[in-house]
mmCIF file of C-alpha atoms and ligand atoms in Angstrom:
data_model
loop_
_atom_site.group_PDB
_atom_site.id
_atom_site.type_symbol
_atom_site.label_atom_id
_atom_site.label_comp_id
_atom_site.label_asym_id
_atom_site.label_seq_id
_atom_site.Cartn_x
_atom_site.Cartn_y
_atom_site.Cartn_z
ATOM 1 C CA MET P 1 -36.449 -30.523 -21.232
ATOM 2 C CA VAL P 2 -37.710 -27.000 -21.752
ATOM 3 C CA GLU P 3 -38.936 -25.532 -18.498
ATOM 4 C CA SER P 4 -42.686 -25.177 -18.035
ATOM 5 C CA GLU P 5 -44.216 -22.094 -19.583
ATOM 6 C CA ASP P 6 -46.330 -21.095 -16.619
ATOM 7 C CA LYS P 7 -43.444 -20.568 -14.254
ATOM 8 C CA PRO P 8 -42.869 -16.823 -13.990
ATOM 9 C CA LYS P 9 -39.357 -16.021 -15.046
ATOM 10 C CA GLU P 10 -37.222 -12.963 -14.838
ATOM 11 C CA SER P 11 -35.746 -11.777 -18.059
ATOM 12 C CA PRO P 12 -32.067 -12.649 -18.408
ATOM 13 C CA ASP P 13 -31.407 -8.935 -18.245
ATOM 14 C CA GLN P 14 -32.786 -8.584 -14.759
ATOM 15 C CA ARG P 15 -31.179 -11.752 -13.619
ATOM 16 C CA GLY P 16 -27.798 -11.115 -15.215
ATOM 17 C CA ARG P 17 -25.207 -10.085 -12.677
ATOM 18 C CA LYS P 18 -21.515 -9.978 -12.525
ATOM 19 C CA VAL P 19 -20.123 -13.312 -11.521
ATOM 20 C CA ARG P 20 -17.026 -12.909 -9.457
ATOM 21 C CA VAL P 21 -14.685 -15.688 -8.639
ATOM 22 C CA ALA P 22 -12.498 -16.017 -5.628
ATOM 23 C CA PHE P 23 -9.285 -17.961 -5.647
ATOM 24 C CA ARG P 24 -8.437 -20.179 -2.761
ATOM 25 C CA ARG P 25 -4.946 -18.946 -2.427
ATOM 26 C CA ASN P 26 -4.151 -21.222 0.487
ATOM 27 C CA ARG P 27 -3.789 -24.069 -1.967
ATOM 28 C CA SER P 28 -1.252 -22.497 -4.198
ATOM 29 C CA LYS P 29 2.425 -22.939 -3.648
ATOM 30 C CA PRO P 30 4.453 -19.984 -2.440
ATOM 31 C CA PRO P 31 6.511 -18.372 -5.193
ATOM 32 C CA ARG P 32 10.128 -19.376 -5.408
ATOM 33 C CA VAL P 33 12.320 -16.851 -3.710
ATOM 34 C CA THR P 34 15.319 -17.028 -5.976
ATOM 35 C CA ASP P 35 15.628 -18.257 -9.490
ATOM 36 C CA HIS P 36 18.944 -17.259 -10.897
ATOM 37 C CA THR P 37 18.223 -18.536 -14.366
ATOM 38 C CA ARG P 38 15.130 -16.425 -14.514
ATOM 39 C CA GLN P 39 16.895 -13.374 -13.174
ATOM 40 C CA ALA P 40 19.589 -13.744 -15.774
ATOM 41 C CA ARG P 41 17.079 -14.136 -18.544
ATOM 42 C CA GLU P 42 15.105 -11.164 -17.367
ATOM 43 C CA SER P 43 18.131 -8.934 -17.309
ATOM 44 C CA GLU P 44 18.737 -9.926 -20.921
ATOM 45 C CA ASP P 45 15.212 -8.938 -21.720
ATOM 46 C CA ASN P 46 15.810 -5.529 -20.249
ATOM 47 C CA GLU P 47 17.961 -4.679 -23.160
ATOM 48 C CA ILE P 48 15.445 -3.048 -25.368
ATOM 49 C CA ASP P 49 16.581 -1.491 -28.586
ATOM 50 C CA GLY P 50 20.126 -1.065 -27.327
ATOM 51 C CA ASP P 51 19.188 0.747 -24.139
ATOM 52 C CA ARG P 52 19.860 -1.087 -20.941
ATOM 53 C CA VAL P 53 17.156 -0.354 -18.445
ATOM 54 C CA GLU P 54 18.319 0.934 -15.109
ATOM 55 C CA ASN P 55 18.054 -1.692 -12.427
ATOM 56 C CA VAL P 56 15.959 -0.449 -9.560
ATOM 57 C CA THR P 57 14.550 -3.729 -8.322
ATOM 58 C CA ALA P 58 13.351 -3.653 -4.786
ATOM 59 C CA LYS P 59 14.140 -6.719 -2.748
ATOM 60 C CA GLY P 60 11.695 -9.504 -3.152
ATOM 61 C CA GLY P 61 11.693 -9.131 -6.869
ATOM 62 C CA LEU P 62 8.653 -9.087 -9.063
ATOM 63 C CA SER P 63 6.330 -11.974 -9.549
ATOM 64 C CA ARG P 64 5.484 -13.256 -12.995
ATOM 65 C CA ARG P 65 1.984 -11.954 -12.728
ATOM 66 C CA ARG P 66 2.691 -8.556 -11.365
ATOM 67 C CA THR P 67 0.714 -5.766 -12.944
ATOM 68 C CA VAL P 68 2.837 -3.090 -14.500
ATOM 69 C CA ILE P 69 2.494 0.166 -12.683
ATOM 70 C CA ILE P 70 4.686 2.904 -13.916
ATOM 71 C CA ARG P 71 4.384 6.271 -12.304
ATOM 72 C CA ASP P 72 6.778 9.057 -12.943
ATOM 73 C CA ASP P 73 6.907 11.744 -10.299
ATOM 74 C CA ASP P 74 5.526 14.303 -12.690
ATOM 75 C CA ALA P 75 2.641 12.068 -13.758
ATOM 76 C CA GLY P 76 0.209 14.531 -12.204
ATOM 77 C CA ASP P 77 1.181 17.253 -14.675
ATOM 78 C CA THR P 78 -1.772 18.964 -16.211
ATOM 79 C CA ASP P 79 -0.235 18.938 -19.672
ATOM 80 C CA LEU P 80 -0.444 15.154 -19.765
ATOM 81 C CA ARG P 81 -3.167 13.732 -21.962
ATOM 82 C CA ARG P 82 -5.025 10.539 -21.336
ATOM 83 C CA GLY P 83 -5.449 7.892 -23.950
ATOM 84 C CA THR P 84 -5.752 4.210 -24.708
ATOM 85 C CA VAL P 85 -3.130 2.207 -26.565
ATOM 86 C CA VAL P 86 -4.960 0.856 -29.601
ATOM 87 C CA ALA P 87 -2.033 -0.769 -31.425
ATOM 88 C CA MET P 88 1.659 -1.495 -31.085
ATOM 89 C CA ARG P 89 4.061 -0.877 -33.934
ATOM 90 C CA GLY P 90 7.521 -2.000 -32.992
ATOM 91 C CA LEU P 91 8.450 0.146 -30.005
ATOM 92 C CA PHE P 92 5.762 2.696 -30.809
ATOM 93 C CA ALA P 93 2.408 2.659 -29.144
ATOM 94 C CA GLU P 94 -0.501 4.172 -31.023
ATOM 95 C CA VAL P 95 -2.501 6.103 -28.452
ATOM 96 C CA ASP P 96 -6.083 7.170 -29.049
ATOM 97 C CA ASP P 97 -7.174 10.137 -26.920
ATOM 98 C CA GLY P 98 -10.739 9.967 -28.209
ATOM 99 C CA PHE P 99 -10.076 12.497 -30.974
ATOM 100 C CA ARG P 100 -7.089 11.187 -32.854
ATOM 101 C CA VAL P 101 -4.313 8.641 -32.649
ATOM 102 C CA TYR P 102 -0.783 9.643 -31.665
ATOM 103 C CA SER P 103 2.328 7.611 -32.161
ATOM 104 C CA CYS P 104 4.065 7.466 -28.812
ATOM 105 C CA THR P 105 7.276 6.127 -27.409
ATOM 106 C CA ALA P 106 7.665 4.902 -23.885
ATOM 107 C CA ARG P 107 11.390 5.073 -23.902
ATOM 108 C CA ARG P 108 11.814 7.536 -21.116
ATOM 109 C CA VAL P 109 9.746 5.320 -18.905
ATOM 110 C CA LEU P 110 11.812 2.363 -19.991
ATOM 111 C CA ARG P 111 14.982 4.160 -19.014
ATOM 112 C CA THR P 112 13.821 5.220 -15.583
ATOM 113 C CA ARG P 113 12.116 2.086 -14.394
ATOM 114 C CA LEU P 114 12.988 -1.532 -14.447
ATOM 115 C CA ILE P 115 10.106 -3.277 -16.096
ATOM 116 C CA LYS P 116 10.163 -7.010 -15.903
ATOM 117 C CA GLU P 117 7.900 -7.629 -18.837
ATOM 118 C CA ARG P 118 8.696 -7.771 -22.458
ATOM 119 C CA HIS P 119 5.995 -5.235 -23.184
ATOM 120 C CA PRO P 120 5.849 -2.605 -20.494
ATOM 121 C CA VAL P 121 3.178 -0.922 -22.563
ATOM 122 C CA THR P 122 0.654 -2.989 -24.421
ATOM 123 C CA ILE P 123 -2.601 -2.791 -26.305
ATOM 124 C CA GLY P 124 -5.431 -1.627 -24.093
ATOM 125 C CA ASP P 125 -3.246 0.173 -21.588
ATOM 126 C CA HIS P 126 -4.640 3.406 -20.261
ATOM 127 C CA VAL P 127 -1.764 5.829 -20.415
ATOM 128 C CA ARG P 128 -0.874 9.426 -19.794
ATOM 129 C CA PHE P 129 1.318 10.971 -22.443
ATOM 130 C CA ARG P 130 3.057 14.220 -23.263
ATOM 131 C CA LEU P 131 3.028 15.671 -26.745
ATOM 132 C CA GLU P 132 6.346 16.675 -28.227
ATOM 133 C CA MET P 133 6.180 19.578 -30.622
ATOM 134 C CA SER P 134 8.176 19.866 -33.792
ATOM 135 C CA ALA P 135 10.099 23.074 -34.554
ATOM 136 C CA ALA P 136 7.068 24.293 -36.498
ATOM 137 C CA GLY P 137 4.929 23.836 -33.405
ATOM 138 C CA ALA P 138 2.960 20.902 -34.736
ATOM 139 C CA ALA P 139 2.407 17.862 -32.544
ATOM 140 C CA LYS P 140 5.100 15.439 -33.595
ATOM 141 C CA GLU P 141 4.740 12.484 -31.357
ATOM 142 C CA GLY P 142 4.050 11.607 -27.774
ATOM 143 C CA VAL P 143 5.976 10.196 -24.902
ATOM 144 C CA ILE P 144 4.142 7.925 -22.510
ATOM 145 C CA GLU P 145 4.802 9.041 -18.962
ATOM 146 C CA ALA P 146 2.511 6.776 -16.966
ATOM 147 C CA VAL P 147 0.573 3.568 -17.361
ATOM 148 C CA ASP P 148 -2.464 2.900 -15.200
ATOM 149 C CA PRO P 149 -2.745 -0.395 -13.318
ATOM 150 C CA ARG P 150 -4.281 -3.055 -15.529
ATOM 151 C CA ARG P 151 -7.632 -4.703 -14.980
ATOM 152 C CA GLY P 152 -8.944 -7.535 -17.171
ATOM 153 C CA GLN P 153 -6.174 -9.040 -19.232
ATOM 154 C CA LEU P 154 -5.735 -11.465 -22.069
ATOM 155 C CA ARG P 155 -2.499 -13.267 -21.389
ATOM 156 C CA ARG P 156 -0.401 -15.970 -22.886
ATOM 157 C CA LEU P 157 2.738 -17.802 -21.980
ATOM 158 C CA ALA P 158 5.812 -16.621 -23.816
ATOM 159 C CA GLY P 159 8.345 -19.258 -22.900
ATOM 160 C CA ARG P 160 7.914 -19.478 -19.171
ATOM 161 C CA ARG P 161 6.766 -15.929 -18.749
ATOM 162 C CA VAL P 162 3.253 -14.601 -18.752
ATOM 163 C CA GLN P 163 2.709 -11.894 -21.295
ATOM 164 C CA THR P 164 -0.235 -9.561 -21.494
ATOM 165 C CA ILE P 165 -1.555 -9.362 -25.030
ATOM 166 C CA VAL P 166 -4.389 -6.973 -24.302
ATOM 167 C CA ALA P 167 -4.986 -5.065 -21.074
ATOM 168 C CA ASN P 168 -8.181 -3.621 -19.639
ATOM 169 C CA VAL P 169 -10.599 -5.918 -21.396
ATOM 170 C CA ASP P 170 -13.935 -5.589 -19.629
ATOM 171 C CA GLN P 171 -15.828 -8.472 -21.123
ATOM 172 C CA ALA P 172 -15.676 -11.465 -23.417
ATOM 173 C CA ILE P 173 -18.643 -12.047 -25.690
ATOM 174 C CA ILE P 174 -18.549 -15.817 -26.007
ATOM 175 C CA VAL P 175 -20.385 -16.643 -29.206
ATOM 176 C CA SER P 176 -21.951 -19.976 -30.144
ATOM 177 C CA ALA P 177 -24.447 -20.744 -32.858
ATOM 178 C CA ALA P 178 -27.794 -22.472 -32.381
ATOM 179 C CA GLY P 179 -26.809 -24.531 -35.412
ATOM 180 C CA GLU P 180 -24.224 -24.727 -38.207
ATOM 181 C CA PRO P 181 -22.068 -25.405 -36.209
ATOM 182 C CA ALA P 182 -24.004 -26.894 -33.289
ATOM 183 C CA PRO P 183 -23.239 -25.319 -29.908
ATOM 184 C CA LYS P 184 -20.636 -27.095 -27.797
ATOM 185 C CA ALA P 185 -21.006 -26.659 -24.070
ATOM 186 C CA HIS P 186 -17.417 -27.620 -23.378
ATOM 187 C CA LEU P 187 -16.166 -24.801 -25.603
ATOM 188 C CA ILE P 188 -18.417 -22.288 -23.873
ATOM 189 C CA ASP P 189 -17.126 -23.507 -20.507
ATOM 190 C CA ARG P 190 -13.554 -23.257 -21.663
ATOM 191 C CA TYR P 191 -14.000 -19.645 -22.740
ATOM 192 C CA ILE P 192 -15.737 -18.827 -19.463
ATOM 193 C CA VAL P 193 -12.845 -20.263 -17.459
ATOM 194 C CA ALA P 194 -10.334 -18.347 -19.563
ATOM 195 C CA ALA P 195 -12.282 -15.121 -19.148
ATOM 196 C CA HIS P 196 -12.484 -15.526 -15.368
ATOM 197 C CA ALA P 197 -8.791 -16.322 -15.210
ATOM 198 C CA GLY P 198 -8.054 -12.982 -16.883
ATOM 199 C CA ASP P 199 -10.577 -11.157 -14.686
ATOM 200 C CA ILE P 200 -12.761 -10.512 -17.717
ATOM 201 C CA THR P 201 -16.557 -10.735 -17.415
ATOM 202 C CA PRO P 202 -17.915 -13.526 -19.608
ATOM 203 C CA ILE P 203 -21.142 -12.922 -21.530
ATOM 204 C CA VAL P 204 -22.632 -15.960 -23.210
ATOM 205 C CA CYS P 205 -24.153 -15.280 -26.601
ATOM 206 C CA MET P 206 -26.187 -17.697 -28.718
ATOM 207 C CA ASN P 207 -26.260 -16.481 -32.299
ATOM 208 C CA LYS P 208 -28.271 -17.905 -35.217
ATOM 209 C CA ILE P 209 -31.163 -18.140 -32.812
ATOM 210 C CA ASP P 210 -33.363 -18.233 -35.953
ATOM 211 C CA LEU P 211 -32.097 -21.808 -36.449
ATOM 212 C CA ASP P 212 -33.132 -22.946 -32.965
ATOM 213 C CA ARG P 213 -36.318 -24.723 -34.044
ATOM 214 C CA ASP P 214 -36.463 -27.201 -31.182
ATOM 215 C CA GLY P 215 -35.374 -24.705 -28.530
ATOM 216 C CA SER P 216 -32.385 -26.805 -27.486
ATOM 217 C CA ALA P 217 -29.903 -23.943 -27.928
ATOM 218 C CA ALA P 218 -32.065 -21.637 -25.839
ATOM 219 C CA GLU P 219 -32.153 -24.353 -23.220
ATOM 220 C CA MET P 220 -28.373 -24.611 -23.179
ATOM 221 C CA LEU P 221 -28.191 -20.847 -22.797
ATOM 222 C CA GLU P 222 -30.564 -21.019 -19.857
ATOM 223 C CA ARG P 223 -27.965 -23.091 -18.017
ATOM 224 C CA TYR P 224 -25.625 -20.110 -18.093
ATOM 225 C CA ALA P 225 -28.313 -17.623 -17.149
ATOM 226 C CA ASP P 226 -29.078 -19.818 -14.126
ATOM 227 C CA LEU P 227 -25.409 -19.654 -13.108
ATOM 228 C CA GLY P 228 -25.670 -15.868 -13.084
ATOM 229 C CA TYR P 229 -24.032 -15.077 -16.400
ATOM 230 C CA ARG P 230 -25.485 -12.496 -18.675
ATOM 231 C CA VAL P 231 -26.772 -14.183 -21.813
ATOM 232 C CA LEU P 232 -27.667 -12.842 -25.249
ATOM 233 C CA ARG P 233 -29.800 -14.365 -27.982
ATOM 234 C CA THR P 234 -28.956 -12.917 -31.349
ATOM 235 C CA SER P 235 -29.535 -13.420 -35.022
ATOM 236 C CA ALA P 236 -27.381 -11.524 -37.460
ATOM 237 C CA VAL P 237 -29.920 -12.581 -40.087
ATOM 238 C CA SER P 238 -33.176 -11.456 -38.464
ATOM 239 C CA GLY P 239 -31.584 -8.701 -36.379
ATOM 240 C CA ALA P 240 -32.938 -10.170 -33.150
ATOM 241 C CA GLY P 241 -30.891 -9.176 -30.117
ATOM 242 C CA ILE P 242 -28.524 -6.950 -32.103
ATOM 243 C CA GLU P 243 -29.709 -3.801 -30.343
ATOM 244 C CA GLU P 244 -29.051 -5.471 -27.004
ATOM 245 C CA LEU P 245 -25.616 -6.570 -28.179
ATOM 246 C CA ARG P 246 -24.879 -2.981 -29.156
ATOM 247 C CA SER P 247 -25.843 -1.785 -25.692
ATOM 248 C CA VAL P 248 -23.617 -4.455 -24.126
ATOM 249 C CA LEU P 249 -20.650 -3.350 -26.258
ATOM 250 C CA LYS P 250 -21.256 0.358 -25.730
ATOM 251 C CA GLY P 251 -18.659 2.007 -23.529
ATOM 252 C CA ASN P 252 -16.782 -1.234 -22.860
ATOM 253 C CA SER P 253 -13.712 -2.923 -24.200
ATOM 254 C CA SER P 254 -14.851 -6.324 -25.435
ATOM 255 C CA VAL P 255 -13.297 -9.375 -26.971
ATOM 256 C CA VAL P 256 -15.546 -11.431 -29.228
ATOM 257 C CA ALA P 257 -14.617 -15.105 -29.052
ATOM 258 C CA GLY P 258 -16.020 -18.267 -30.560
ATOM 259 C CA GLN P 259 -15.510 -21.020 -33.089
ATOM 260 C CA SER P 260 -15.289 -19.967 -36.707
ATOM 261 C CA GLY P 261 -18.605 -19.994 -38.498
ATOM 262 C CA VAL P 262 -20.744 -19.072 -35.499
ATOM 263 C CA GLY P 263 -21.356 -15.637 -36.983
ATOM 264 C CA LYS P 264 -18.957 -13.297 -35.164
ATOM 265 C CA SER P 265 -18.235 -11.246 -38.293
ATOM 266 C CA SER P 266 -21.897 -11.122 -39.228
ATOM 267 C CA MET P 267 -22.831 -9.934 -35.737
ATOM 268 C CA LEU P 268 -20.162 -7.243 -35.714
ATOM 269 C CA ASN P 269 -21.279 -6.055 -39.130
ATOM 270 C CA ALA P 270 -24.858 -5.934 -37.932
ATOM 271 C CA VAL P 271 -23.739 -3.824 -34.971
ATOM 272 C CA GLN P 272 -21.618 -1.445 -37.050
ATOM 273 C CA PRO P 273 -21.288 -1.927 -40.792
ATOM 274 C CA GLY P 274 -17.664 -2.442 -41.848
ATOM 275 C CA LEU P 275 -16.493 -3.359 -38.364
ATOM 276 C CA ALA P 276 -15.782 -6.990 -39.190
ATOM 277 C CA LEU P 277 -13.664 -5.932 -42.148
ATOM 278 C CA LYS P 278 -11.324 -4.184 -39.758
ATOM 279 C CA VAL P 279 -11.252 -7.043 -37.319
ATOM 280 C CA GLY P 280 -8.558 -9.445 -38.400
ATOM 281 C CA ASP P 281 -6.744 -6.858 -40.495
ATOM 282 C CA VAL P 282 -3.044 -6.992 -39.713
ATOM 283 C CA VAL P 283 -1.120 -4.194 -41.319
ATOM 284 C CA GLU P 284 2.549 -4.427 -42.133
ATOM 285 C CA ARG P 285 4.574 -1.293 -42.435
ATOM 286 C CA THR P 286 8.198 -0.549 -43.066
ATOM 287 C CA THR P 287 10.048 1.831 -40.806
ATOM 288 C CA LYS P 288 13.601 2.863 -41.609
ATOM 289 C CA GLY P 289 14.162 -0.223 -43.701
ATOM 290 C CA ARG P 290 13.082 -2.510 -40.916
ATOM 291 C CA HIS P 291 9.967 -4.550 -41.212
ATOM 292 C CA THR P 292 7.670 -4.085 -38.266
ATOM 293 C CA THR P 293 4.301 -5.653 -37.936
ATOM 294 C CA THR P 294 1.553 -3.570 -36.481
ATOM 295 C CA THR P 295 -0.181 -5.715 -33.961
ATOM 296 C CA ALA P 296 -3.772 -4.905 -34.620
ATOM 297 C CA GLY P 297 -5.330 -3.970 -31.353
ATOM 298 C CA LEU P 298 -8.482 -2.150 -30.411
ATOM 299 C CA ILE P 299 -11.091 -0.860 -32.800
ATOM 300 C CA ARG P 300 -13.114 2.097 -31.597
ATOM 301 C CA LEU P 301 -16.837 1.622 -31.914
ATOM 302 C CA GLU P 302 -18.649 4.612 -33.337
ATOM 303 C CA PHE P 303 -21.201 4.438 -30.524
ATOM 304 C CA GLY P 304 -18.480 4.190 -27.834
ATOM 305 C CA GLY P 305 -16.257 1.407 -26.623
ATOM 306 C CA PHE P 306 -13.671 -0.853 -28.210
ATOM 307 C CA VAL P 307 -13.591 -4.274 -29.774
ATOM 308 C CA VAL P 308 -10.389 -6.243 -29.368
ATOM 309 C CA ASP P 309 -8.827 -7.280 -32.625
ATOM 310 C CA THR P 310 -5.647 -9.153 -31.919
ATOM 311 C CA PRO P 311 -4.277 -12.185 -33.661
ATOM 312 C CA GLY P 312 -3.397 -15.040 -31.380
ATOM 313 C CA ILE P 313 -6.202 -14.558 -28.880
ATOM 314 C CA LYS P 314 -8.761 -16.796 -30.476
ATOM 315 C CA SER P 315 -7.633 -19.842 -28.552
ATOM 316 C CA PHE P 316 -7.940 -18.091 -25.188
ATOM 317 C CA ASP P 317 -4.772 -19.548 -23.818
ATOM 318 C CA LEU P 318 -5.327 -21.365 -20.542
ATOM 319 C CA SER P 319 -1.692 -22.306 -20.059
ATOM 320 C CA THR P 320 -1.259 -19.409 -17.641
ATOM 321 C CA VAL P 321 -3.872 -20.874 -15.313
ATOM 322 C CA PRO P 322 -2.709 -23.422 -12.748
ATOM 323 C CA ARG P 323 -4.878 -26.529 -12.852
ATOM 324 C CA ASN P 324 -5.784 -26.314 -9.193
ATOM 325 C CA GLU P 325 -7.461 -22.973 -9.847
ATOM 326 C CA TYR P 326 -10.024 -24.427 -12.264
ATOM 327 C CA GLU P 327 -12.318 -25.469 -9.424
ATOM 328 C CA ALA P 328 -12.672 -21.803 -8.464
ATOM 329 C CA LEU P 329 -13.489 -20.801 -12.039
ATOM 330 C CA PHE P 330 -16.518 -23.083 -12.219
ATOM 331 C CA VAL P 331 -18.621 -20.755 -10.124
ATOM 332 C CA GLU P 332 -21.198 -23.310 -8.995
ATOM 333 C CA PHE P 333 -18.484 -25.687 -7.703
ATOM 334 C CA VAL P 334 -17.185 -23.192 -5.185
ATOM 335 C CA PRO P 335 -19.747 -23.753 -2.406
ATOM 336 C CA PHE P 336 -19.093 -27.520 -2.531
ATOM 337 C CA VAL P 337 -15.308 -27.577 -2.736
ATOM 338 C CA ALA P 338 -14.879 -26.798 0.954
ATOM 339 C CA ASP P 339 -16.866 -29.930 1.845
ATOM 340 C CA CYS P 340 -14.640 -32.384 -0.004
ATOM 341 C CA LYS P 341 -13.028 -34.913 2.323
ATOM 342 C CA PHE P 342 -9.525 -34.182 1.072
ATOM 343 C CA ALA P 343 -8.204 -30.640 1.089
ATOM 344 C CA ASP P 344 -6.406 -31.261 -2.189
ATOM 345 C CA CYS P 345 -9.370 -33.000 -3.841
ATOM 346 C CA THR P 346 -9.229 -32.723 -7.615
ATOM 347 C CA HIS P 347 -12.914 -33.778 -7.880
ATOM 348 C CA ILE P 348 -11.992 -36.427 -10.426
ATOM 349 C CA HIS P 349 -11.629 -39.721 -8.535
ATOM 350 C CA GLU P 350 -11.523 -39.025 -4.784
ATOM 351 C CA THR P 351 -13.858 -40.540 -2.232
ATOM 352 C CA GLY P 352 -15.939 -38.098 -0.250
ATOM 353 C CA CYS P 353 -15.913 -35.543 -3.042
ATOM 354 C CA ALA P 354 -18.687 -33.001 -2.446
ATOM 355 C CA VAL P 355 -18.490 -31.750 -6.035
ATOM 356 C CA MET P 356 -19.156 -35.224 -7.464
ATOM 357 C CA GLU P 357 -21.977 -35.663 -4.945
ATOM 358 C CA ALA P 358 -23.502 -32.401 -6.158
ATOM 359 C CA VAL P 359 -23.356 -33.728 -9.718
ATOM 360 C CA GLU P 360 -25.126 -36.934 -8.557
ATOM 361 C CA SER P 361 -27.837 -34.994 -6.783
ATOM 362 C CA GLY P 362 -28.381 -32.716 -9.779
ATOM 363 C CA ARG P 363 -27.121 -29.545 -8.186
ATOM 364 C CA ILE P 364 -24.248 -29.310 -10.676
ATOM 365 C CA HIS P 365 -25.050 -29.843 -14.352
ATOM 366 C CA PRO P 366 -23.348 -33.031 -15.600
ATOM 367 C CA GLU P 367 -22.052 -31.300 -18.732
ATOM 368 C CA ARG P 368 -20.444 -28.565 -16.666
ATOM 369 C CA TYR P 369 -18.726 -31.251 -14.631
ATOM 370 C CA GLU P 370 -17.642 -32.987 -17.848
ATOM 371 C CA SER P 371 -16.126 -29.714 -19.020
ATOM 372 C CA TYR P 372 -14.215 -29.439 -15.780
ATOM 373 C CA VAL P 373 -12.834 -32.968 -16.078
ATOM 374 C CA ARG P 374 -11.921 -32.384 -19.687
ATOM 375 C CA LEU P 375 -10.046 -29.160 -18.898
ATOM 376 C CA PHE P 376 -8.375 -30.651 -15.868
ATOM 377 C CA GLN P 377 -7.134 -33.633 -17.837
ATOM 378 C CA GLU P 378 -5.859 -31.645 -20.783
ATOM 379 C CA PRO P 379 -2.159 -32.186 -21.191
ATOM 380 C CA THR P 380 -0.323 -29.171 -19.849
ATOM 381 C CA GLU P 381 1.599 -27.031 -22.246
ATOM 382 C CA PRO P 382 3.477 -27.218 -24.480
ATOM 383 C CA GLN P 383 1.589 -30.134 -26.078
ATOM 384 C CA TRP P 384 -1.918 -28.756 -25.885
ATOM 385 C CA LYS P 385 -0.828 -25.235 -26.691
ATOM 386 C CA ARG P 386 0.230 -26.404 -30.104
ATOM 387 C CA ARG P 387 -3.028 -28.163 -30.646
ATOM 388 C CA GLY P 388 -4.947 -24.930 -30.111
ATOM 389 C CA VAL P 389 -8.662 -24.767 -29.534
ATOM 390 C CA GLU P 390 -10.768 -22.321 -31.396
HETATM 391 P P1 GDP R 1 -17.497 -16.136 -38.048
HETATM 392 O O1 GDP R 1 -16.533 -17.119 -38.624
HETATM 393 O O2 GDP R 1 -17.779 -16.463 -36.623
HETATM 394 O O3 GDP R 1 -17.083 -14.716 -38.227
HETATM 395 O O4 GDP R 1 -18.885 -16.358 -38.828
HETATM 396 P P2 GDP R 1 -19.492 -15.544 -40.062
HETATM 397 O O5 GDP R 1 -19.987 -14.206 -39.621
HETATM 398 O O6 GDP R 1 -18.513 -15.567 -41.177
HETATM 399 O O7 GDP R 1 -20.767 -16.427 -40.408
HETATM 400 C C1 GDP R 1 -20.680 -17.761 -40.836
HETATM 401 C C2 GDP R 1 -21.929 -18.108 -41.632
HETATM 402 O O8 GDP R 1 -23.064 -18.071 -40.787
HETATM 403 C C3 GDP R 1 -22.228 -17.150 -42.777
HETATM 404 O O9 GDP R 1 -22.676 -17.900 -43.869
HETATM 405 C C4 GDP R 1 -23.328 -16.275 -42.227
HETATM 406 O O10 GDP R 1 -24.169 -15.758 -43.239
HETATM 407 C C5 GDP R 1 -24.073 -17.232 -41.327
HETATM 408 N N1 GDP R 1 -24.739 -16.529 -40.212
HETATM 409 C C6 GDP R 1 -24.188 -15.602 -39.408
HETATM 410 N N2 GDP R 1 -25.082 -15.204 -38.473
HETATM 411 C C7 GDP R 1 -26.213 -15.893 -38.712
HETATM 412 C C8 GDP R 1 -27.493 -15.929 -38.063
HETATM 413 O O11 GDP R 1 -27.773 -15.236 -37.080
HETATM 414 N N3 GDP R 1 -28.406 -16.804 -38.580
HETATM 415 C C9 GDP R 1 -28.136 -17.594 -39.647
HETATM 416 N N4 GDP R 1 -29.097 -18.410 -40.071
HETATM 417 N N5 GDP R 1 -26.945 -17.581 -40.274
HETATM 418 C C10 GDP R 1 -25.995 -16.741 -39.813
HETATM 419 ZN ZN1 ZN R 2 -13.868 -32.931 -4.540
#
């Protein structure tokens, strides 16, 4: 049912706020103290391009999820420039300082620190780098000296390790269409969970709003506005909401996610002509006879900000998220979870489940609960990873 017209309503803009999620860490298992297989594998991984990285591990080791923080002692030097890694090409990071893009190595950092990740520097990293001059005095290339701590991250499992594909992503624009294809609440919920898991702010966008003749798509969107998410109504055809989308993208690093056909390319083109042509463009180059693939990365928006353009992120991998954390990623479940009879309640079949009671009493939307059950019951990787969800 569409809500009554006479009820005064705030605009989604005023109501939109950042939804933060808190993990209930007391439920998670403590990390294993020693894992010799893993240690052995990691030391193999340290061999990057023939250089063995110096082992400076402090006791306690590093956890899988640890954020890379590399700080050289001279990182405060004034001759260091700041930039954002916009693409990776083999071992080279392409760093955009806002004026141009420099090809940088991070090899010195690799030699002086043990970095327990396959990619100590990745797309989206905010780095400080030093320019190396050629004999003629022209800027030749850069050397990355420091990498800032990462915020929002798109991750995936590489074997048993968590890999960051893109760092410092502020927000995910989760796009559905009012029709052709019809919006699917469970897909929206899945993307929201994945965004929260990466500490990325989800923004729920309903495109093709011109096709929403019965208002049912707007109604679905209202569900998310009521949960506190920022929502957008757009039409790449009529131009409705495109100015607002532009203001949402401005100054942020955003990933645009959604099923194919919902109009992501059309929206991006409406925001900045030609943008969608770049998105999805993977360039292959040959360096010294070797074939290296440039991992497309961030595209700078002419009005400020970046759009993430990385293959392999469209499925929003959830395999890095432990199942028992899902309850915390459905924001409206959180107040009820503490009242479940069993501390380890999965909210699927238990008696005395406060979440299921809230569904019964209408305080949790039944489709949101269905999404939770569906996600919870998904086979864990590797089976479902192969299936992929777009
Ligand atoms: P993508 O796969 O998500 O990038 O979707 P596209 O941008 O390729 O759009 C898929 C189809 O939807 C195209 O035929 C577009 O012309 C159409 N389309 C995109 N946005 C809108 C919209 O706002 N309204 C309508 N009616 N059609 C749209
Ligand atoms: Zn429960």
